[in-house]
Coordinates of C-alpha atoms in Angstrom, one line a residue:
M844 CA -43.3 30.6 -46.3
S845 CA -46.3 32.8 -46.8
S846 CA -47.4 34.6 -43.6
S847 CA -50.5 36.3 -45.0
H848 CA -53.7 35.9 -43.1
G849 CA -55.4 32.6 -44.0
G850 CA -52.7 31.9 -46.5
L851 CA -50.1 30.0 -44.4
P852 CA -50.3 26.4 -45.5
A853 CA -51.6 24.2 -42.7
R854 CA -48.6 21.8 -42.8
R855 CA -46.1 24.7 -42.7
R856 CA -48.1 26.3 -39.9
W857 CA -47.9 22.9 -38.0
L858 CA -44.1 22.6 -38.7
A859 CA -43.5 26.1 -37.3
A860 CA -45.5 25.4 -34.2
L861 CA -43.9 22.0 -33.8
A862 CA -40.4 23.3 -34.1
V863 CA -40.8 26.4 -32.1
L864 CA -42.6 24.9 -29.2
G865 CA -40.8 21.6 -29.2
W866 CA -44.2 19.9 -28.6
G867 CA -44.4 21.8 -25.3
A868 CA -44.3 25.2 -23.8
A869 CA -41.0 27.1 -23.6
P870 CA -41.1 28.9 -20.2
A871 CA -38.2 31.2 -20.8
M872 CA -37.6 31.4 -24.6
L873 CA -40.2 31.3 -27.4
G874 CA -37.9 31.5 -30.4
L875 CA -37.9 30.5 -34.1
Q876 CA -35.9 27.3 -33.7
A877 CA -36.2 24.5 -36.2
A878 CA -38.9 25.6 -38.6
A879 CA -37.1 28.6 -40.1
A880 CA -33.7 27.0 -39.6
Q881 CA -34.8 24.0 -41.7
A882 CA -36.1 26.2 -44.4
Q883 CA -32.6 27.8 -44.8
T884 CA -30.3 24.8 -44.3
Q885 CA -29.2 25.2 -48.0
A886 CA -28.5 29.0 -47.5
P887 CA -24.9 30.0 -48.3
A888 CA -22.7 30.9 -45.3
K889 CA -22.4 34.6 -44.6
K890 CA -19.3 36.5 -43.7
P891 CA -19.5 37.4 -40.0
R892 CA -19.3 40.9 -38.6
A893 CA -16.5 41.8 -36.3
K894 CA -18.4 41.1 -33.1
A895 CA -21.2 38.9 -34.3
A896 CA -21.9 35.4 -35.6
A897 CA -22.8 35.2 -39.2
K898 CA -26.3 36.2 -40.2
P899 CA -28.0 37.4 -43.4
S900 CA -29.7 40.7 -43.9
A901 CA -33.4 40.6 -43.0
R902 CA -35.7 39.5 -45.8
R903 CA -38.6 41.8 -46.1
R904 CA -41.9 40.0 -46.2
S905 CA -45.4 41.3 -46.8
R906 CA -47.5 40.6 -43.8
P907 CA -51.1 42.0 -43.9
A908 CA -51.6 43.9 -40.6
G909 CA -54.7 44.6 -38.7
P910 CA -55.5 47.8 -36.9
A911 CA -53.0 49.8 -34.9
Y912 CA -53.3 49.9 -31.1
V913 CA -53.6 53.6 -30.9
G914 CA -56.7 54.4 -28.8
H915 CA -57.2 50.7 -28.0
P916 CA -58.7 50.8 -24.5
A917 CA -56.9 47.8 -23.0
A918 CA -53.6 48.8 -24.6
M919 CA -53.8 52.4 -23.4
A920 CA -54.7 51.2 -19.9
F921 CA -51.8 48.9 -20.0
A922 CA -49.5 51.8 -20.9
E923 CA -50.6 53.7 -17.8
E924 CA -50.2 50.7 -15.6
V925 CA -46.6 50.0 -16.9
A926 CA -45.7 53.7 -16.5
T927 CA -46.7 53.5 -12.8
E928 CA -45.2 50.2 -12.0
R929 CA -42.0 50.4 -14.0
G930 CA -41.2 54.1 -13.8
L931 CA -41.5 54.8 -17.5
S932 CA -43.1 57.8 -19.3
A933 CA -46.8 57.2 -19.9
D934 CA -46.7 59.5 -22.9
W935 CA -43.8 57.5 -24.4
L936 CA -45.5 54.2 -23.7
R937 CA -48.8 55.4 -25.3
Q938 CA -47.0 56.8 -28.3
Q939 CA -45.0 53.6 -28.8
L940 CA -47.8 51.2 -28.2
G941 CA -50.1 53.2 -30.4
Q942 CA -47.8 52.4 -33.4
A943 CA -48.0 48.7 -32.8
R944 CA -50.2 46.7 -35.3
Q945 CA -52.2 43.6 -34.9
L946 CA -50.6 40.7 -36.9
P947 CA -52.9 37.9 -38.0
A948 CA -49.8 35.8 -38.9
V949 CA -48.7 35.9 -35.3
Q950 CA -52.2 34.7 -34.2
Q951 CA -51.9 31.8 -36.6
L952 CA -48.3 30.8 -35.7
I953 CA -49.0 30.7 -31.9
M954 CA -51.6 28.0 -32.3
P955 CA -50.7 24.4 -31.3
P956 CA -50.0 21.7 -33.9
P957 CA -52.9 19.4 -34.9
V958 CA -53.9 16.7 -32.5
G959 CA -52.6 13.3 -33.3
V960 CA -49.5 14.2 -35.2
P961 CA -46.9 11.6 -34.2
K962 CA -43.6 12.8 -32.6
N963 CA -40.5 11.6 -34.4
W964 CA -37.1 12.2 -32.6
A965 CA -35.1 10.8 -35.6
A966 CA -36.7 13.4 -37.9
Y967 CA -36.4 16.2 -35.4
R968 CA -32.7 15.4 -34.8
A969 CA -31.9 15.3 -38.5
R970 CA -32.8 19.0 -38.9
F971 CA -30.0 20.0 -36.5
I972 CA -27.3 17.3 -36.7
E973 CA -26.3 18.0 -40.2
P974 CA -23.1 19.2 -41.9
Q975 CA -24.0 22.9 -42.5
R976 CA -25.1 23.5 -39.0
I977 CA -22.1 21.7 -37.6
N978 CA -19.7 23.7 -39.7
A979 CA -21.4 26.9 -38.7
G980 CA -21.1 25.9 -35.1
L981 CA -17.4 25.2 -35.4
A982 CA -16.9 28.6 -37.0
F983 CA -18.9 30.2 -34.1
W984 CA -16.8 28.4 -31.6
Q985 CA -13.6 29.5 -33.4
Q986 CA -14.7 33.1 -33.5
H987 CA -15.8 33.3 -29.9
A988 CA -13.4 30.8 -28.3
R989 CA -12.2 33.4 -25.8
W990 CA -15.7 34.1 -24.5
L991 CA -16.7 30.5 -24.5
A992 CA -13.6 29.6 -22.4
E993 CA -14.3 32.5 -20.0
A994 CA -18.0 31.4 -19.6
E995 CA -16.9 27.8 -18.9
A996 CA -14.4 29.0 -16.3
R997 CA -17.0 31.1 -14.6
W998 CA -20.0 28.9 -14.7
G999 CA -18.8 25.4 -15.7
V1000 CA -21.0 25.3 -18.8
P1001 CA -19.1 23.5 -21.6
P1002 CA -18.5 25.6 -24.8
E1003 CA -20.2 23.0 -26.9
I1004 CA -23.4 23.3 -25.0
V1005 CA -23.5 27.1 -25.3
A1006 CA -22.6 26.9 -29.0
A1007 CA -25.2 24.2 -29.6
I1008 CA -28.0 26.2 -28.1
V1009 CA -27.3 29.1 -30.4
G1010 CA -27.2 26.7 -33.3
V1011 CA -30.5 25.1 -32.5
E1012 CA -32.2 28.4 -31.8
T1013 CA -31.1 30.5 -34.8
F1014 CA -28.6 28.6 -36.9
Y1015 CA -25.9 30.9 -35.5
G1016 CA -27.8 34.0 -36.4
R1017 CA -29.0 33.0 -39.8
I1018 CA -32.7 33.0 -38.7
T1019 CA -33.4 35.4 -35.9
G1020 CA -36.9 36.5 -37.0
N1021 CA -38.3 39.4 -39.0
F1022 CA -41.4 40.3 -36.9
R1023 CA -41.4 43.6 -35.2
L1024 CA -41.3 42.6 -31.6
I1025 CA -43.8 45.4 -30.6
D1026 CA -46.3 44.1 -33.1
A1027 CA -45.9 40.4 -32.0
L1028 CA -46.1 41.1 -28.3
A1029 CA -49.0 43.5 -28.6
T1030 CA -51.0 41.1 -30.7
L1031 CA -50.5 38.3 -28.2
S1032 CA -51.2 40.6 -25.3
F1033 CA -54.4 42.1 -26.5
D1034 CA -55.7 39.8 -29.3
F1035 CA -54.6 36.4 -28.2
P1036 CA -56.4 33.9 -30.4
T1037 CA -59.1 31.6 -29.2
G1038 CA -58.8 27.8 -29.5
R1039 CA -55.9 27.3 -27.1
R1040 CA -55.0 28.1 -23.5
D1041 CA -55.0 31.9 -23.1
R1042 CA -51.5 33.1 -22.4
S1043 CA -52.2 36.8 -22.9
A1044 CA -51.1 37.6 -19.3
F1045 CA -47.7 36.1 -20.0
F1046 CA -47.3 38.2 -23.1
R1047 CA -48.5 41.4 -21.4
S1048 CA -45.7 40.8 -18.8
E1049 CA -43.2 40.3 -21.7
L1050 CA -44.5 43.4 -23.4
A1051 CA -43.8 45.4 -20.2
E1052 CA -40.3 43.9 -20.0
F1053 CA -39.8 44.8 -23.7
F1054 CA -40.4 48.5 -22.9
V1055 CA -38.1 48.3 -19.9
L1056 CA -35.4 46.7 -22.1
C1057 CA -35.8 49.4 -24.8
A1058 CA -35.7 52.2 -22.3
R1059 CA -32.6 50.9 -20.5
E1060 CA -30.6 50.1 -23.6
G1061 CA -31.7 53.1 -25.6
R1062 CA -33.3 51.0 -28.3
D1063 CA -36.1 52.0 -30.6
P1064 CA -39.2 49.8 -29.9
Q1065 CA -40.3 50.2 -33.5
S1066 CA -37.2 48.8 -35.0
M1067 CA -36.4 45.7 -32.9
K1068 CA -37.2 42.4 -34.7
G1069 CA -37.4 38.8 -33.7
S1070 CA -39.7 35.8 -33.6
F1071 CA -43.4 35.8 -33.9
A1072 CA -43.6 35.1 -30.1
G1073 CA -41.4 38.1 -29.2
A1074 CA -38.0 36.4 -28.8
W1075 CA -34.9 38.3 -29.7
G1076 CA -31.3 37.8 -30.8
L1077 CA -29.1 34.8 -31.6
P1078 CA -30.1 33.0 -28.4
Q1079 CA -33.8 33.9 -28.8
F1080 CA -34.4 35.4 -25.3
M1081 CA -37.8 36.7 -24.4
P1082 CA -37.6 40.3 -23.1
G1083 CA -38.0 39.2 -19.5
S1084 CA -35.2 36.7 -19.9
V1085 CA -33.0 39.5 -21.3
N1086 CA -33.7 41.6 -18.3
R1087 CA -33.2 38.8 -15.8
W1088 CA -30.3 36.8 -17.2
A1089 CA -28.6 38.5 -20.2
L1090 CA -25.2 40.0 -19.5
D1091 CA -22.9 42.6 -20.9
F1092 CA -20.1 40.1 -21.2
D1093 CA -17.8 42.2 -23.3
G1094 CA -18.0 45.2 -21.0
D1095 CA -19.3 47.8 -23.4
D1096 CA -22.1 48.9 -21.2
H1097 CA -24.8 47.4 -23.4
V1098 CA -26.5 44.1 -23.6
D1099 CA -26.6 43.1 -27.3
L1100 CA -27.8 39.6 -28.2
M1101 CA -27.8 40.4 -31.9
D1102 CA -24.4 41.8 -32.7
S1103 CA -22.2 40.9 -29.7
G1104 CA -21.0 37.3 -29.7
A1105 CA -19.6 37.8 -26.2
D1106 CA -22.9 38.9 -24.8
V1107 CA -24.6 36.0 -26.5
V1108 CA -22.2 33.4 -25.0
G1109 CA -22.2 35.0 -21.6
S1110 CA -26.0 35.3 -21.5
V1111 CA -26.7 31.7 -22.5
A1112 CA -24.1 30.3 -20.0
H1113 CA -25.4 32.6 -17.2
F1114 CA -29.0 31.4 -17.9
L1115 CA -28.0 27.8 -17.6
A1116 CA -26.0 28.4 -14.5
A1117 CA -28.9 30.4 -12.9
H1118 CA -31.2 27.4 -13.5
G1119 CA -28.9 25.0 -11.8
W1120 CA -26.2 23.8 -14.2
E1121 CA -23.7 21.5 -12.3
R1122 CA -20.1 21.7 -13.4
G1123 CA -18.8 18.4 -14.7
L1124 CA -22.1 16.5 -14.5
P1125 CA -23.1 14.5 -17.6
T1126 CA -26.4 15.4 -19.2
H1127 CA -27.6 11.8 -19.5
Y1128 CA -26.7 8.1 -19.5
A1129 CA -27.8 5.2 -21.7
V1130 CA -30.6 3.1 -20.2
T1131 CA -32.4 -0.1 -20.9
L1132 CA -36.1 -0.1 -20.1
P1133 CA -37.5 -2.5 -17.4
A1134 CA -39.1 -5.7 -18.9
E1135 CA -42.2 -5.1 -16.8
P1136 CA -44.4 -2.4 -18.5
A1137 CA -45.8 -1.3 -15.1
N1138 CA -42.3 -0.5 -13.9
A1139 CA -41.5 1.4 -17.1
A1140 CA -44.7 3.4 -16.8
M1141 CA -43.9 4.3 -13.2
L1142 CA -40.4 5.5 -14.1
L1143 CA -41.7 7.5 -17.1
A1144 CA -44.5 9.2 -15.1
P1145 CA -42.5 12.3 -14.0
D1146 CA -41.4 12.9 -17.6
I1147 CA -38.3 15.0 -17.8
R1148 CA -38.1 15.9 -14.1
P1149 CA -35.3 14.0 -12.3
S1150 CA -37.2 12.0 -9.6
F1151 CA -35.4 8.7 -9.0
T1152 CA -32.0 7.6 -7.7
A1153 CA -29.9 5.1 -9.6
A1154 CA -30.8 2.5 -7.0
E1155 CA -34.5 3.1 -7.6
F1156 CA -33.9 2.7 -11.4
A1157 CA -32.3 -0.7 -10.7
A1158 CA -35.0 -1.7 -8.2
H1159 CA -37.6 -1.1 -10.9
G1160 CA -35.7 -3.1 -13.5
A1161 CA -34.1 -0.3 -15.5
T1162 CA -30.5 -1.1 -16.5
L1163 CA -27.9 1.7 -16.3
P1164 CA -24.3 1.5 -17.5
K1165 CA -21.5 1.1 -14.8
E1166 CA -20.6 4.8 -14.8
A1167 CA -24.2 5.7 -14.0
Q1168 CA -24.7 3.2 -11.2
G1169 CA -22.9 5.4 -8.7
H1170 CA -24.7 8.6 -9.8
E1171 CA -25.4 10.6 -6.6
G1172 CA -28.2 12.8 -7.9
L1173 CA -31.7 12.1 -9.2
L1174 CA -32.4 10.8 -12.7
A1175 CA -35.4 11.0 -15.1
L1176 CA -36.4 8.3 -17.6
V1177 CA -36.8 10.3 -20.8
E1178 CA -38.7 9.0 -23.7
L1179 CA -38.2 10.2 -27.3
Q1180 CA -40.8 8.8 -29.6
N1181 CA -39.8 7.8 -33.2
G1182 CA -43.2 7.6 -35.0
E1183 CA -43.9 4.0 -35.8
A1184 CA -40.4 2.9 -34.8
P1185 CA -39.4 2.0 -31.2
A1186 CA -38.9 5.0 -28.9
T1187 CA -35.4 6.1 -27.8
H1188 CA -34.8 6.3 -24.0
V1189 CA -32.1 8.0 -21.9
A1190 CA -31.6 8.6 -18.2
G1191 CA -31.5 12.4 -17.9
T1192 CA -29.6 14.1 -15.1
A1193 CA -30.1 17.4 -13.5
N1194 CA -28.2 19.0 -16.3
F1195 CA -30.5 17.5 -18.9
Y1196 CA -33.4 19.1 -17.0
V1197 CA -31.5 22.5 -16.9
I1198 CA -31.4 22.5 -20.8
T1199 CA -35.2 22.0 -20.8
R1200 CA -35.5 25.2 -18.8
Y1201 CA -34.5 26.9 -22.0
N1202 CA -37.2 25.1 -23.9
W1203 CA -39.6 22.7 -22.1
S1204 CA -38.9 19.7 -24.4
A1205 CA -36.9 16.6 -24.2
Y1206 CA -36.5 16.6 -28.0
Y1207 CA -35.1 20.1 -27.8
A1208 CA -32.7 19.2 -25.0
M1209 CA -31.5 16.1 -26.8
A1210 CA -31.0 18.0 -30.1
V1211 CA -28.8 20.5 -28.2
I1212 CA -26.8 17.6 -26.6
D1213 CA -26.3 15.8 -29.8
L1214 CA -25.3 18.9 -31.7
A1215 CA -22.9 19.7 -28.8
A1216 CA -21.3 16.3 -29.1
A1217 CA -20.9 16.8 -32.9
L1218 CA -19.2 20.1 -32.3
R1219 CA -16.9 18.7 -29.6
Q1220 CA -15.9 15.9 -32.0
G1221 CA -15.3 18.3 -34.8
R1222 CA -13.3 20.7 -32.7
G1223 CA -11.0 17.9 -31.5
P1224 CA -8.9 17.9 -28.3
G1225 CA -8.1 21.2 -26.6

């Protein structure tokens, strides 16, 4: 995929935005996800490192860069502000930020998909629930079984859910991004493109968190690479998410989401637990829509947020299976559109909603759930 300024084909730019954002905003993670993963579904499996899931060496790409941020008034003022607020060296921040470069490719990729493109759950699902990704997920599970078991014991998050998130995000480390994070974050902080809602304040916050992360972990800000939106590692955490929820799960005094499978597993499970994961709760139930369109519209109105009891579902004509009729929490009627074909519907629980805290998209959450089911089936009992 060409990433030169003005040279990225419109359809591929749409696919990248579609896959990365899941047709919505991702509040905690803004990673590569399906676009790059789909481009490499035929890539040969790589031999894993001792502590990490398999991933290939980074492919160098030519990306025309704009000016450096040295002397940029807003960037230099930002460095002074972060130095004061976060207790970092102003000289270090100015020196590091001055080496960042504006990237036109980042400005292109952050733009939303064209209006009117139909959503298609079946096509979205097919990119993830396929033999190579399932096999890679089973290998990841086998390699990190100890840490997945420890995470489940501690937080109640099933191993297959953790493994599936890593699979959907980066194909188990095959596609973690090759943008310098400092360039991506600086571009979106100080040169956010026009034509969509301005999120530069969010990215300035993430840029500050990035410098905190580098200072704490002793990492070189010029060498860390990730997605065009600034996400890092196998689970594609934004810097603020690293600082808030990532864990040193293997006890080596460093948080490493690139080369420590233990830290990857622990951090994903901890993130889900911190956002309300309930041990033993299903993610969703089957559901049949009400016959009356007005009742269906009412149940669909809150989208992915659980808002109705099982009794309220029934009162409005939605049919739930027997095991769901006694569900004690709230449910959401989730719709997954299939282009011209009839939509798919499920009744999402609080745990379905928790997965959408990772990426604000029902399509993303259902892809994680279905990949998790495939991994559980492939793993077998035990």
